[in-house]
mmCIF file of C-alpha atoms and ligand atoms in Angstrom:
data_model
loop_
_atom_site.group_PDB
_atom_site.id
_atom_site.type_symbol
_atom_site.label_atom_id
_atom_site.label_comp_id
_atom_site.label_asym_id
_atom_site.label_seq_id
_atom_site.Cartn_x
_atom_site.Cartn_y
_atom_site.Cartn_z
ATOM 1 C CA MET O 1 8.102 -15.558 3.037
ATOM 2 C CA ALA O 2 4.737 -14.146 3.935
ATOM 3 C CA ASN O 3 2.111 -15.893 1.887
ATOM 4 C CA ARG O 4 -0.930 -14.318 0.346
ATOM 5 C CA GLU O 5 -3.128 -15.250 3.256
ATOM 6 C CA THR O 6 -0.785 -13.621 5.786
ATOM 7 C CA MET O 7 -0.487 -10.438 3.740
ATOM 8 C CA ARG O 8 -4.251 -10.212 3.370
ATOM 9 C CA LYS O 9 -4.772 -10.789 7.061
ATOM 10 C CA ILE O 10 -2.399 -7.909 7.805
ATOM 11 C CA HIS O 11 -4.145 -5.695 5.270
ATOM 12 C CA ARG O 12 -7.578 -6.528 6.651
ATOM 13 C CA TYR O 13 -6.435 -5.687 10.162
ATOM 14 C CA LEU O 14 -4.995 -2.354 9.000
ATOM 15 C CA ARG O 15 -8.063 -1.406 6.971
ATOM 16 C CA GLY O 16 -9.957 -1.739 10.201
ATOM 17 C CA ARG O 17 -7.487 0.702 11.769
ATOM 18 C CA GLN O 18 -7.662 3.396 9.067
ATOM 19 C CA GLY O 19 -9.695 5.733 11.270
ATOM 20 C CA ALA O 20 -7.238 5.327 14.129
ATOM 21 C CA MET O 21 -4.322 5.971 11.769
ATOM 22 C CA VAL O 22 -5.827 9.244 10.567
ATOM 23 C CA GLU O 23 -6.643 10.281 14.107
ATOM 24 C CA LEU O 24 -3.070 9.629 15.216
ATOM 25 C CA LEU O 25 -1.746 11.436 12.140
ATOM 26 C CA GLY O 26 -3.799 14.450 13.204
ATOM 27 C CA LYS O 27 -2.218 14.420 16.660
ATOM 28 C CA VAL O 28 1.305 14.072 15.274
ATOM 29 C CA VAL O 29 0.810 16.843 12.698
ATOM 30 C CA THR O 30 -0.666 19.104 15.374
ATOM 31 C CA LEU O 31 2.567 18.718 17.341
ATOM 32 C CA GLU O 32 4.507 20.983 14.980
ATOM 33 C CA SER O 33 8.179 20.105 14.801
ATOM 34 C CA PRO O 34 10.483 22.305 12.727
ATOM 35 C CA SER O 35 14.124 21.166 12.689
ATOM 36 C CA ASP O 36 15.293 24.418 14.276
ATOM 37 C CA ASN O 37 13.019 24.150 17.320
ATOM 38 C CA PRO O 38 14.458 21.392 19.584
ATOM 39 C CA ALA O 39 11.761 21.810 22.246
ATOM 40 C CA ALA O 40 8.974 21.329 19.696
ATOM 41 C CA VAL O 41 10.690 18.276 18.187
ATOM 42 C CA GLU O 42 11.126 16.865 21.681
ATOM 43 C CA ARG O 43 7.366 17.165 22.296
ATOM 44 C CA VAL O 44 6.513 15.058 19.256
ATOM 45 C CA ALA O 45 9.323 12.597 20.110
ATOM 46 C CA ARG O 46 7.934 12.116 23.635
ATOM 47 C CA PHE O 47 4.408 11.673 22.352
ATOM 48 C CA LEU O 48 5.527 9.057 19.814
ATOM 49 C CA ALA O 49 7.681 7.301 22.419
ATOM 50 C CA GLY O 50 4.447 6.642 24.308
ATOM 51 C CA GLU O 51 2.800 5.229 21.161
ATOM 52 C CA TRP O 52 5.750 2.894 20.523
ATOM 53 C CA LYS O 53 5.662 1.664 24.117
ATOM 54 C CA LYS O 54 1.963 0.839 23.732
ATOM 55 C CA ARG O 55 3.002 -1.416 20.841
ATOM 56 C CA GLY O 56 5.580 -3.311 22.835
ATOM 57 C CA ALA O 57 8.743 -1.477 21.807
ATOM 58 C CA LYS O 58 11.743 -0.706 23.976
ATOM 59 C CA VAL O 59 12.125 3.039 23.494
ATOM 60 C CA ASN O 60 14.776 5.623 24.159
ATOM 61 C CA LEU O 61 15.402 9.230 23.224
ATOM 62 C CA ILE O 62 18.942 9.885 22.057
ATOM 63 C CA PRO O 63 20.111 13.457 22.676
ATOM 64 C CA ALA O 64 21.289 15.311 19.538
ATOM 65 C CA LYS O 65 23.476 18.377 19.862
ATOM 66 C CA GLY O 66 21.525 21.575 19.164
ATOM 67 C CA ARG O 67 18.509 19.573 17.932
ATOM 68 C CA GLY O 68 15.545 17.715 19.320
ATOM 69 C CA PRO O 69 16.159 14.125 20.445
ATOM 70 C CA ILE O 70 16.327 11.149 18.099
ATOM 71 C CA LEU O 71 13.645 8.554 18.831
ATOM 72 C CA ARG O 72 14.813 4.923 18.831
ATOM 73 C CA ALA O 73 12.348 2.051 19.170
ATOM 74 C CA GLU O 74 13.364 -1.589 19.248
ATOM 75 C CA ILE O 75 11.300 -4.759 18.797
ATOM 76 C CA PRO O 76 13.313 -7.820 19.891
ATOM 77 C CA ARG O 77 13.438 -10.916 17.693
ATOM 78 C CA LYS O 78 11.357 -13.876 18.788
ATOM 79 C CA ARG O 79 12.212 -16.515 16.191
ATOM 80 C CA PRO O 80 15.285 -17.761 14.285
ATOM 81 C CA PRO O 81 16.625 -15.612 11.441
ATOM 82 C CA SER O 82 15.024 -16.043 8.002
ATOM 83 C CA SER O 83 16.718 -17.639 5.041
ATOM 84 C CA TYR O 84 16.525 -14.220 3.351
ATOM 85 C CA GLY O 85 18.628 -12.678 6.072
ATOM 86 C CA LEU O 86 21.150 -15.501 6.221
ATOM 87 C CA ARG O 87 21.581 -15.652 2.483
ATOM 88 C CA ARG O 88 21.986 -12.002 1.770
ATOM 89 C CA ALA O 89 23.106 -10.103 4.781
ATOM 90 C CA GLY O 90 26.367 -11.563 5.960
ATOM 91 C CA GLY O 91 24.878 -12.304 9.361
ATOM 92 C CA ALA O 92 23.483 -8.846 10.167
ATOM 93 C CA GLN O 93 20.775 -9.432 12.741
ATOM 94 C CA GLN O 94 18.482 -6.456 12.452
ATOM 95 C CA VAL O 95 16.324 -4.547 10.017
ATOM 96 C CA LEU O 96 16.359 -0.774 10.334
ATOM 97 C CA GLY O 97 13.291 1.395 9.746
ATOM 98 C CA LEU O 98 14.260 5.001 9.163
ATOM 99 C CA GLY O 99 12.326 8.237 9.356
ATOM 100 C CA HIS O 100 12.496 11.787 10.632
ATOM 101 C CA LEU O 101 10.421 13.808 13.075
ATOM 102 C CA ASP O 102 11.359 17.258 11.836
ATOM 103 C CA THR O 103 9.535 19.278 9.207
ATOM 104 C CA VAL O 104 10.286 22.427 7.203
ATOM 105 C CA TYR O 105 7.346 24.344 8.735
ATOM 106 C CA SER O 106 7.801 26.757 11.637
ATOM 107 C CA VAL O 107 5.580 26.631 14.706
ATOM 108 C CA GLY O 108 2.375 28.534 13.974
ATOM 109 C CA THR O 109 2.032 27.260 10.396
ATOM 110 C CA LEU O 110 -1.034 25.291 11.561
ATOM 111 C CA LYS O 111 -2.971 28.560 11.832
ATOM 112 C CA ARG O 112 -2.735 29.010 8.058
ATOM 113 C CA MET O 113 -2.620 25.323 7.241
ATOM 114 C CA PRO O 114 -4.669 23.421 9.828
ATOM 115 C CA PHE O 115 -4.787 19.636 9.848
ATOM 116 C CA LYS O 116 -7.927 18.500 8.067
ATOM 117 C CA VAL O 117 -9.285 15.607 6.063
ATOM 118 C CA SER O 118 -11.188 16.452 2.925
ATOM 119 C CA SER O 119 -12.006 14.397 -0.213
ATOM 120 C CA GLY O 120 -9.799 11.562 0.963
ATOM 121 C CA ARG O 121 -6.804 13.781 1.573
ATOM 122 C CA ALA O 122 -5.252 14.566 4.941
ATOM 123 C CA LEU O 123 -3.775 18.045 4.696
ATOM 124 C CA GLY O 124 -1.367 19.880 6.953
ATOM 125 C CA PRO O 125 2.310 20.631 7.523
ATOM 126 C CA GLY O 126 4.442 17.492 7.287
ATOM 127 C CA THR O 127 1.550 15.131 6.489
ATOM 128 C CA VAL O 128 3.309 13.277 3.686
ATOM 129 C CA ASP O 129 6.884 14.363 4.538
ATOM 130 C CA MET O 130 6.822 12.396 6.661
ATOM 131 C CA LYS O 131 4.424 12.060 9.530
ATOM 132 C CA ALA O 132 2.230 9.624 7.595
ATOM 133 C CA GLY O 133 5.286 7.374 7.284
ATOM 134 C CA VAL O 134 5.867 7.618 11.036
ATOM 135 C CA VAL O 135 2.258 6.649 11.744
ATOM 136 C CA GLN O 136 2.267 3.799 9.217
ATOM 137 C CA ALA O 137 5.367 2.305 10.854
ATOM 138 C CA LEU O 138 3.600 2.301 14.227
ATOM 139 C CA PHE O 139 0.554 0.542 12.790
ATOM 140 C CA ALA O 140 2.660 -1.938 10.801
ATOM 141 C CA VAL O 141 4.235 -3.061 14.071
ATOM 142 C CA GLU O 142 0.862 -2.993 15.812
ATOM 143 C CA ALA O 143 -0.604 -5.304 13.140
ATOM 144 C CA LEU O 144 2.220 -7.839 13.480
ATOM 145 C CA ARG O 145 1.782 -7.842 17.239
ATOM 146 C CA ALA O 146 -2.004 -8.118 17.143
ATOM 147 C CA LEU O 147 -1.837 -11.008 14.669
ATOM 148 C CA ARG O 148 1.021 -12.711 16.572
ATOM 149 C CA LEU O 149 3.311 -12.627 13.562
ATOM 150 C CA HIS O 150 6.960 -12.668 14.597
ATOM 151 C CA PRO O 151 9.525 -10.923 12.393
ATOM 152 C CA ALA O 152 12.624 -12.850 11.398
ATOM 153 C CA ALA O 153 14.902 -9.994 12.443
ATOM 154 C CA LYS O 154 15.221 -7.702 15.396
ATOM 155 C CA LEU O 155 13.535 -4.455 14.322
ATOM 156 C CA VAL O 156 15.055 -1.078 15.089
ATOM 157 C CA PHE O 157 13.345 2.175 14.178
ATOM 158 C CA LEU O 158 15.111 5.517 14.233
ATOM 159 C CA PHE O 159 13.340 8.825 13.828
ATOM 160 C CA THR O 160 15.880 11.617 13.502
ATOM 161 C CA SER O 161 15.428 15.288 14.251
ATOM 162 C CA ASP O 162 17.431 17.147 11.593
ATOM 163 C CA GLU O 163 16.866 15.397 8.252
ATOM 164 C CA GLU O 164 15.465 18.539 6.655
ATOM 165 C CA VAL O 165 18.594 20.511 7.518
ATOM 166 C CA GLY O 166 21.316 18.106 6.427
ATOM 167 C CA SER O 167 21.307 15.409 9.175
ATOM 168 C CA ALA O 168 24.531 16.534 10.871
ATOM 169 C CA ALA O 169 23.243 15.184 14.210
ATOM 170 C CA GLY O 170 21.306 12.214 12.868
ATOM 171 C CA ARG O 171 23.938 10.861 10.516
ATOM 172 C CA PRO O 172 26.383 9.212 12.968
ATOM 173 C CA VAL O 173 23.496 7.621 14.892
ATOM 174 C CA LEU O 174 21.743 6.196 11.841
ATOM 175 C CA GLU O 175 24.995 5.060 10.269
ATOM 176 C CA ALA O 176 25.923 3.118 13.401
ATOM 177 C CA GLU O 177 22.542 1.317 13.320
ATOM 178 C CA ALA O 178 22.730 0.745 9.563
ATOM 179 C CA ARG O 179 26.096 -1.019 9.929
ATOM 180 C CA LYS O 180 24.347 -3.629 12.091
ATOM 181 C CA SER O 181 21.439 -4.032 9.660
ATOM 182 C CA ARG O 182 20.749 -6.382 6.779
ATOM 183 C CA ALA O 183 18.382 -3.903 5.146
ATOM 184 C CA VAL O 184 17.145 -0.352 5.662
ATOM 185 C CA LEU O 185 13.537 0.651 5.017
ATOM 186 C CA VAL O 186 12.985 4.390 4.667
ATOM 187 C CA MET O 187 9.530 5.801 5.344
ATOM 188 C CA GLU O 188 9.960 8.910 3.190
ATOM 189 C CA PRO O 189 7.061 9.729 0.835
ATOM 190 C CA SER O 190 6.702 7.673 -2.322
ATOM 191 C CA THR O 191 6.932 9.115 -5.814
ATOM 192 C CA GLY O 192 3.707 10.316 -7.456
ATOM 193 C CA LEU O 193 0.169 9.270 -6.711
ATOM 194 C CA GLN O 194 0.908 5.688 -7.807
ATOM 195 C CA GLY O 195 3.138 5.319 -4.753
ATOM 196 C CA ALA O 196 6.345 4.249 -6.513
ATOM 197 C CA LEU O 197 9.240 3.274 -4.267
ATOM 198 C CA LYS O 198 12.595 5.002 -4.601
ATOM 199 C CA THR O 199 15.415 2.715 -5.643
ATOM 200 C CA ALA O 200 17.789 5.471 -6.769
ATOM 201 C CA ARG O 201 18.510 8.842 -5.289
ATOM 202 C CA LYS O 202 21.147 11.239 -6.447
ATOM 203 C CA GLY O 203 23.939 12.211 -4.116
ATOM 204 C CA VAL O 204 24.228 15.846 -3.132
ATOM 205 C CA GLY O 205 27.195 18.167 -2.932
ATOM 206 C CA GLU O 206 27.512 21.749 -1.853
ATOM 207 C CA PHE O 207 30.456 23.960 -2.700
ATOM 208 C CA GLU O 208 31.295 27.539 -1.922
ATOM 209 C CA ILE O 209 33.646 29.579 -4.070
ATOM 210 C CA ILE O 210 35.089 32.692 -2.488
ATOM 211 C CA VAL O 211 37.050 35.222 -4.535
ATOM 212 C CA GLU O 212 39.310 37.671 -2.798
ATOM 213 C CA GLY O 213 40.300 40.655 -4.950
ATOM 214 C CA ARG O 214 41.488 44.141 -4.056
ATOM 215 C CA ALA O 215 39.367 47.259 -3.542
ATOM 216 C CA ALA O 216 40.199 50.522 -5.304
ATOM 217 C CA HIS O 217 38.394 53.655 -6.496
ATOM 218 C CA ALA O 218 36.622 52.563 -9.673
ATOM 219 C CA GLY O 219 37.156 55.981 -11.274
ATOM 220 C CA VAL O 220 40.418 57.357 -9.909
ATOM 221 C CA GLU O 221 42.741 54.352 -9.891
ATOM 222 C CA PRO O 222 40.952 51.295 -11.269
ATOM 223 C CA GLU O 223 44.310 49.733 -12.267
ATOM 224 C CA LYS O 224 45.087 49.178 -8.589
ATOM 225 C CA GLY O 225 41.958 47.106 -8.056
ATOM 226 C CA VAL O 226 41.309 43.412 -8.592
ATOM 227 C CA ASN O 227 37.602 42.924 -9.272
ATOM 228 C CA ALA O 228 36.326 39.887 -7.382
ATOM 229 C CA VAL O 229 32.911 40.005 -9.103
ATOM 230 C CA HIS O 230 34.516 39.891 -12.562
ATOM 231 C CA GLU O 231 36.702 36.991 -11.485
ATOM 232 C CA LEU O 232 33.714 35.100 -10.076
ATOM 233 C CA ALA O 233 31.799 35.667 -13.335
ATOM 234 C CA GLU O 234 34.688 34.062 -15.269
ATOM 235 C CA GLN O 235 34.696 31.131 -12.880
ATOM 236 C CA ILE O 236 30.949 30.591 -13.311
ATOM 237 C CA VAL O 237 31.349 30.445 -17.087
ATOM 238 C CA ARG O 238 34.078 27.818 -16.584
ATOM 239 C CA LEU O 239 31.897 25.821 -14.189
ATOM 240 C CA LYS O 240 29.123 25.683 -16.767
ATOM 241 C CA LYS O 241 31.503 24.021 -19.215
ATOM 242 C CA LEU O 242 33.101 21.744 -16.651
ATOM 243 C CA VAL O 243 30.691 18.801 -16.747
ATOM 244 C CA PRO O 244 30.963 16.639 -19.865
ATOM 245 C CA ARG O 245 27.878 14.940 -21.303
ATOM 246 C CA SER O 246 29.463 11.572 -20.612
ATOM 247 C CA ARG O 247 28.992 12.145 -16.856
ATOM 248 C CA ASP O 248 25.362 11.122 -17.051
ATOM 249 C CA GLY O 249 23.272 12.312 -14.089
ATOM 250 C CA LEU O 250 25.877 14.787 -12.856
ATOM 251 C CA THR O 251 24.483 18.311 -12.612
ATOM 252 C CA LEU O 252 26.027 21.515 -11.344
ATOM 253 C CA ASN O 253 24.170 24.726 -10.585
ATOM 254 C CA VAL O 254 25.385 28.018 -9.201
ATOM 255 C CA ASP O 255 22.358 29.047 -7.159
ATOM 256 C CA VAL O 256 23.559 31.909 -4.963
ATOM 257 C CA VAL O 257 25.981 34.715 -5.819
ATOM 258 C CA GLU O 258 26.918 37.790 -3.892
ATOM 259 C CA GLY O 259 29.728 40.293 -3.981
ATOM 260 C CA GLY O 260 30.840 43.903 -3.933
ATOM 261 C CA THR O 261 29.790 46.809 -1.759
ATOM 262 C CA ARG O 262 28.963 49.898 -3.844
ATOM 263 C CA THR O 263 29.254 51.054 -7.448
ATOM 264 C CA ASN O 264 32.338 53.236 -7.171
ATOM 265 C CA VAL O 265 34.372 50.618 -5.325
ATOM 266 C CA ILE O 266 36.016 47.782 -7.200
ATOM 267 C CA ALA O 267 34.645 44.644 -5.599
ATOM 268 C CA GLU O 268 37.055 43.177 -3.098
ATOM 269 C CA ARG O 269 35.056 40.023 -2.372
ATOM 270 C CA ALA O 270 32.525 37.791 -4.054
ATOM 271 C CA ARG O 271 31.132 34.358 -3.382
ATOM 272 C CA ALA O 272 29.003 31.714 -5.006
ATOM 273 C CA GLN O 273 27.204 28.647 -3.682
ATOM 274 C CA VAL O 274 27.074 25.676 -5.972
ATOM 275 C CA ASP O 275 24.647 22.727 -5.873
ATOM 276 C CA VAL O 276 25.977 19.465 -7.284
ATOM 277 C CA ARG O 277 23.999 16.230 -7.842
ATOM 278 C CA ILE O 278 25.614 12.906 -8.686
ATOM 279 C CA ALA O 279 24.212 9.543 -9.716
ATOM 280 C CA ARG O 280 27.454 7.660 -8.992
ATOM 281 C CA MET O 281 30.021 7.988 -6.235
ATOM 282 C CA THR O 282 32.866 8.039 -8.788
ATOM 283 C CA ASP O 283 31.384 11.260 -10.185
ATOM 284 C CA GLY O 284 31.517 12.728 -6.683
ATOM 285 C CA LYS O 285 35.268 12.131 -6.434
ATOM 286 C CA TRP O 286 35.724 13.546 -9.926
ATOM 287 C CA ILE O 287 33.794 16.762 -9.301
ATOM 288 C CA GLU O 288 35.530 17.322 -5.956
ATOM 289 C CA ARG O 289 38.877 17.106 -7.762
ATOM 290 C CA GLN O 290 37.755 19.500 -10.486
ATOM 291 C CA MET O 291 36.493 22.050 -7.977
ATOM 292 C CA ARG O 292 39.753 21.971 -6.021
ATOM 293 C CA ARG O 293 41.682 22.534 -9.251
ATOM 294 C CA LEU O 294 40.018 25.843 -10.147
ATOM 295 C CA LYS O 295 42.630 28.546 -10.735
ATOM 296 C CA PRO O 296 42.037 32.309 -10.892
ATOM 297 C CA VAL O 297 41.893 33.808 -14.380
ATOM 298 C CA ASP O 298 43.369 37.045 -13.016
ATOM 299 C CA LYS O 299 46.484 35.842 -11.205
ATOM 300 C CA ARG O 300 46.200 38.617 -8.634
ATOM 301 C CA ALA O 301 42.868 37.284 -7.363
ATOM 302 C CA LYS O 302 42.672 34.536 -4.773
ATOM 303 C CA LEU O 303 40.225 31.645 -5.036
ATOM 304 C CA ILE O 304 39.038 29.667 -2.044
ATOM 305 C CA VAL O 305 36.930 26.552 -2.672
ATOM 306 C CA ARG O 306 35.104 24.899 0.208
ATOM 307 C CA GLY O 307 32.653 22.057 0.584
ATOM 308 C CA GLY O 308 32.215 18.721 -1.103
ATOM 309 C CA ILE O 309 29.811 15.833 -1.558
ATOM 310 C CA ASN O 310 27.784 15.527 1.653
ATOM 311 C CA ARG O 311 25.256 12.839 0.704
ATOM 312 C CA PRO O 312 26.432 9.837 -1.315
ATOM 313 C CA PRO O 313 24.074 8.586 -4.027
ATOM 314 C CA LEU O 314 21.650 5.750 -3.393
ATOM 315 C CA GLU O 315 22.604 3.653 -6.405
ATOM 316 C CA ARG O 316 20.293 1.089 -7.967
ATOM 317 C CA THR O 317 22.571 -1.856 -7.243
ATOM 318 C CA ALA O 318 21.647 -5.523 -7.688
ATOM 319 C CA ARG O 319 20.975 -5.798 -3.933
ATOM 320 C CA VAL O 320 18.626 -2.805 -3.983
ATOM 321 C CA VAL O 321 16.762 -4.243 -6.973
ATOM 322 C CA SER O 322 16.474 -7.613 -5.228
ATOM 323 C CA LEU O 323 15.018 -5.874 -2.178
ATOM 324 C CA PHE O 324 12.572 -4.039 -4.432
ATOM 325 C CA ARG O 325 11.553 -7.320 -6.143
ATOM 326 C CA HIS O 326 10.790 -8.753 -2.730
ATOM 327 C CA ALA O 327 8.579 -5.742 -1.907
ATOM 328 C CA GLU O 328 6.934 -6.018 -5.311
ATOM 329 C CA LYS O 329 5.987 -9.619 -4.594
ATOM 330 C CA LEU O 330 4.507 -8.736 -1.198
ATOM 331 C CA ALA O 331 2.552 -5.863 -2.764
ATOM 332 C CA GLY O 332 1.321 -8.263 -5.449
ATOM 333 C CA GLU O 333 -0.258 -10.419 -2.747
ATOM 334 C CA LEU O 334 -2.368 -7.360 -1.857
ATOM 335 C CA GLY O 335 -3.252 -6.726 -5.478
ATOM 336 C CA MET O 336 -1.010 -3.650 -5.554
ATOM 337 C CA LYS O 337 1.202 -2.936 -8.516
ATOM 338 C CA LEU O 338 4.421 -1.449 -7.194
ATOM 339 C CA GLU O 339 6.749 0.646 -9.354
ATOM 340 C CA GLN O 340 10.252 1.887 -8.690
ATOM 341 C CA SER O 341 11.521 5.387 -9.375
ATOM 342 C CA ALA O 342 14.637 7.534 -9.281
ATOM 343 C CA THR O 343 14.851 11.024 -7.787
ATOM 344 C CA GLY O 344 17.376 13.852 -7.651
ATOM 345 C CA GLY O 345 16.429 14.638 -4.040
ATOM 346 C CA GLY O 346 18.379 13.170 -1.138
ATOM 347 C CA SER O 347 17.247 11.526 2.101
ATOM 348 C CA ASP O 348 18.870 9.765 5.042
ATOM 349 C CA GLY O 349 18.647 6.647 2.865
ATOM 350 C CA ASN O 350 21.586 8.054 0.913
ATOM 351 C CA PHE O 351 23.819 7.616 3.964
ATOM 352 C CA THR O 352 22.828 4.018 4.643
ATOM 353 C CA ALA O 353 23.149 3.157 0.943
ATOM 354 C CA GLY O 354 26.572 4.814 0.990
ATOM 355 C CA LEU O 355 27.649 2.219 3.571
ATOM 356 C CA GLY O 356 26.630 -0.561 1.181
ATOM 357 C CA VAL O 357 23.542 -1.600 3.164
ATOM 358 C CA PRO O 358 20.621 -2.397 0.805
ATOM 359 C CA THR O 359 18.176 0.488 1.235
ATOM 360 C CA LEU O 360 14.601 0.721 0.034
ATOM 361 C CA ASP O 361 13.171 4.230 0.163
ATOM 362 C CA GLY O 362 9.778 5.815 -0.465
ATOM 363 C CA LEU O 363 7.871 3.351 1.742
ATOM 364 C CA GLY O 364 5.955 6.137 3.512
ATOM 365 C CA GLY O 365 2.813 7.998 2.531
ATOM 366 C CA VAL O 366 1.382 8.516 -0.931
ATOM 367 C CA GLY O 367 0.649 12.175 -1.513
ATOM 368 C CA GLY O 368 2.105 15.408 -2.811
ATOM 369 C CA GLY O 369 2.792 19.091 -2.297
ATOM 370 C CA MET O 370 5.779 18.425 -0.072
ATOM 371 C CA HIS O 371 7.237 21.547 1.570
ATOM 372 C CA SER O 372 4.298 23.637 0.318
ATOM 373 C CA PRO O 373 0.964 24.954 1.644
ATOM 374 C CA GLY O 374 -0.914 22.209 -0.223
ATOM 375 C CA GLU O 375 0.934 19.256 1.326
ATOM 376 C CA PHE O 376 -1.314 16.187 1.600
ATOM 377 C CA VAL O 377 -1.390 12.436 2.015
ATOM 378 C CA LEU O 378 -3.983 10.092 0.495
ATOM 379 C CA VAL O 379 -5.788 8.478 3.402
ATOM 380 C CA ARG O 380 -7.010 5.372 1.581
ATOM 381 C CA HIS O 381 -3.433 4.290 0.825
ATOM 382 C CA MET O 382 -2.333 4.371 4.454
ATOM 383 C CA PRO O 383 -3.496 0.835 5.382
ATOM 384 C CA GLU O 384 -1.962 -0.826 2.316
ATOM 385 C CA ARG O 385 1.331 1.048 2.709
ATOM 386 C CA ALA O 386 1.469 0.000 6.354
ATOM 387 C CA ALA O 387 0.660 -3.584 5.287
ATOM 388 C CA LEU O 388 3.486 -3.573 2.760
ATOM 389 C CA LEU O 389 5.874 -2.305 5.414
ATOM 390 C CA ALA O 390 4.611 -4.954 7.859
ATOM 391 C CA GLY O 391 5.221 -7.639 5.230
ATOM 392 C CA LEU O 392 8.792 -6.431 4.752
ATOM 393 C CA LEU O 393 9.431 -6.229 8.485
ATOM 394 C CA LEU O 394 8.078 -9.751 8.855
ATOM 395 C CA THR O 395 10.112 -11.392 6.140
ATOM 396 C CA LEU O 396 13.481 -9.665 5.794
HETATM 397 ZN ZN1 ZN B 1 11.432 13.798 4.420
#
C-alpha cells in the first residue's frame, strides 16, 4: 500500500512536470490519428514508442489488419508480488493499462480546431478522448521510475488503433493480455468535471432487420405486391413493445431505416438498424433470443435478422467496487474526493470486464466535449490524475 507520503511525493514530482505533460499532449494531438487512416495512426504510435522507450519500457508495435499498429509497452517487475495481487487475482502476474491511439477526427481537422491552451483548458481533436490519458500514463510511469518506486506487478500497456470503430482488430490482442492480468486500468476520459471514475458501462448490441417483400405496380396490380416498408413498420411497433420495464437498463432504439425505390412501386426491400444497450449480460442473451424470434406479420414477407451483442457490459461487481475503493483511498491521500459513475457508452474496458477481470475505467483526462469541436481537457487535473494512476500501478 502506498502511504500518504509516497502518494504526495509522486504528486509533487508530477506537478513539476505539468508543463512537460501539456507540451507532449500538444505533440500527440498534432499527430492526427483517425481510426480509418492506418498511416496516420502509425505515425503517432511510432512517436509514442520513442517516449515509452525513454521511460524504460520494452516496446513493440503489433500489426493490426487494415488498421494502424497497436502499441504495447512493458515494464518488468522488480520486486515480489503484493499481497493485493496474491489475495485477489488468482496468481495473475501483471496489471494492464489500456488506451487507444485513434480518434474520430479526420486528418486536417487541426486547421479548424488547432491545439491550444486557454483558460486552463487544452483544446483540440482527441485531447480528452483520449490523448490526455495516453500522456498521463507515460508520466505516471516516469514518476515511478524517477522516484525509484517499484510496482508490485509487471506492467503492460496497450494502446489500440480501432477503439472508435468497434475494436475488431484490438479486441483479440487486448483480451489475450487481460487474461494474464489481475486488474485492468482504462485511461478513457472520466465522467464530468469532477473526474468520476467509471465502474459500470452498458453493453452494446447492434442488429439489422432486413425485410424482403415483392415489387409490383402500386396502381395496376397492388395485390401482387408484398410491401416491405409496411412490414418493417409493423416490426418496429413490435420492437417498441418488446422490452418490459422489469429489464432495467435495457434500451432498444431503431436509429436507421431505409426502404423502397419509388412511389409507384411497392417496396420490395426495407431495412432497419437497431441499437441495443444492456446493463447485464443475461439481458443480452434475452434480447438476442427475442430478435431471432421475430416473425413476419404478412406471411409472404421474409425477415432476416442479423447482429447481436458486440460489447458485454462492464458490471459493477464486488471486485470492481473493491478496486474502486482502493483507488478512492489513494486519491484521498492526495486530498482528492473520487466518485464513481455509470455510463451507457462502451469502451474496450467492456471486453476485459466481460472476461471477469476487474476493470476500472475513466482514469484518463478530466474534460468534456468529446467527439465535438469543443473537445477539451483540464490541464490542472493532469498531474493528479497521473499520480492516481501511478499509485494504482505501484500497489496493485
Ligand atoms: Zn475513447
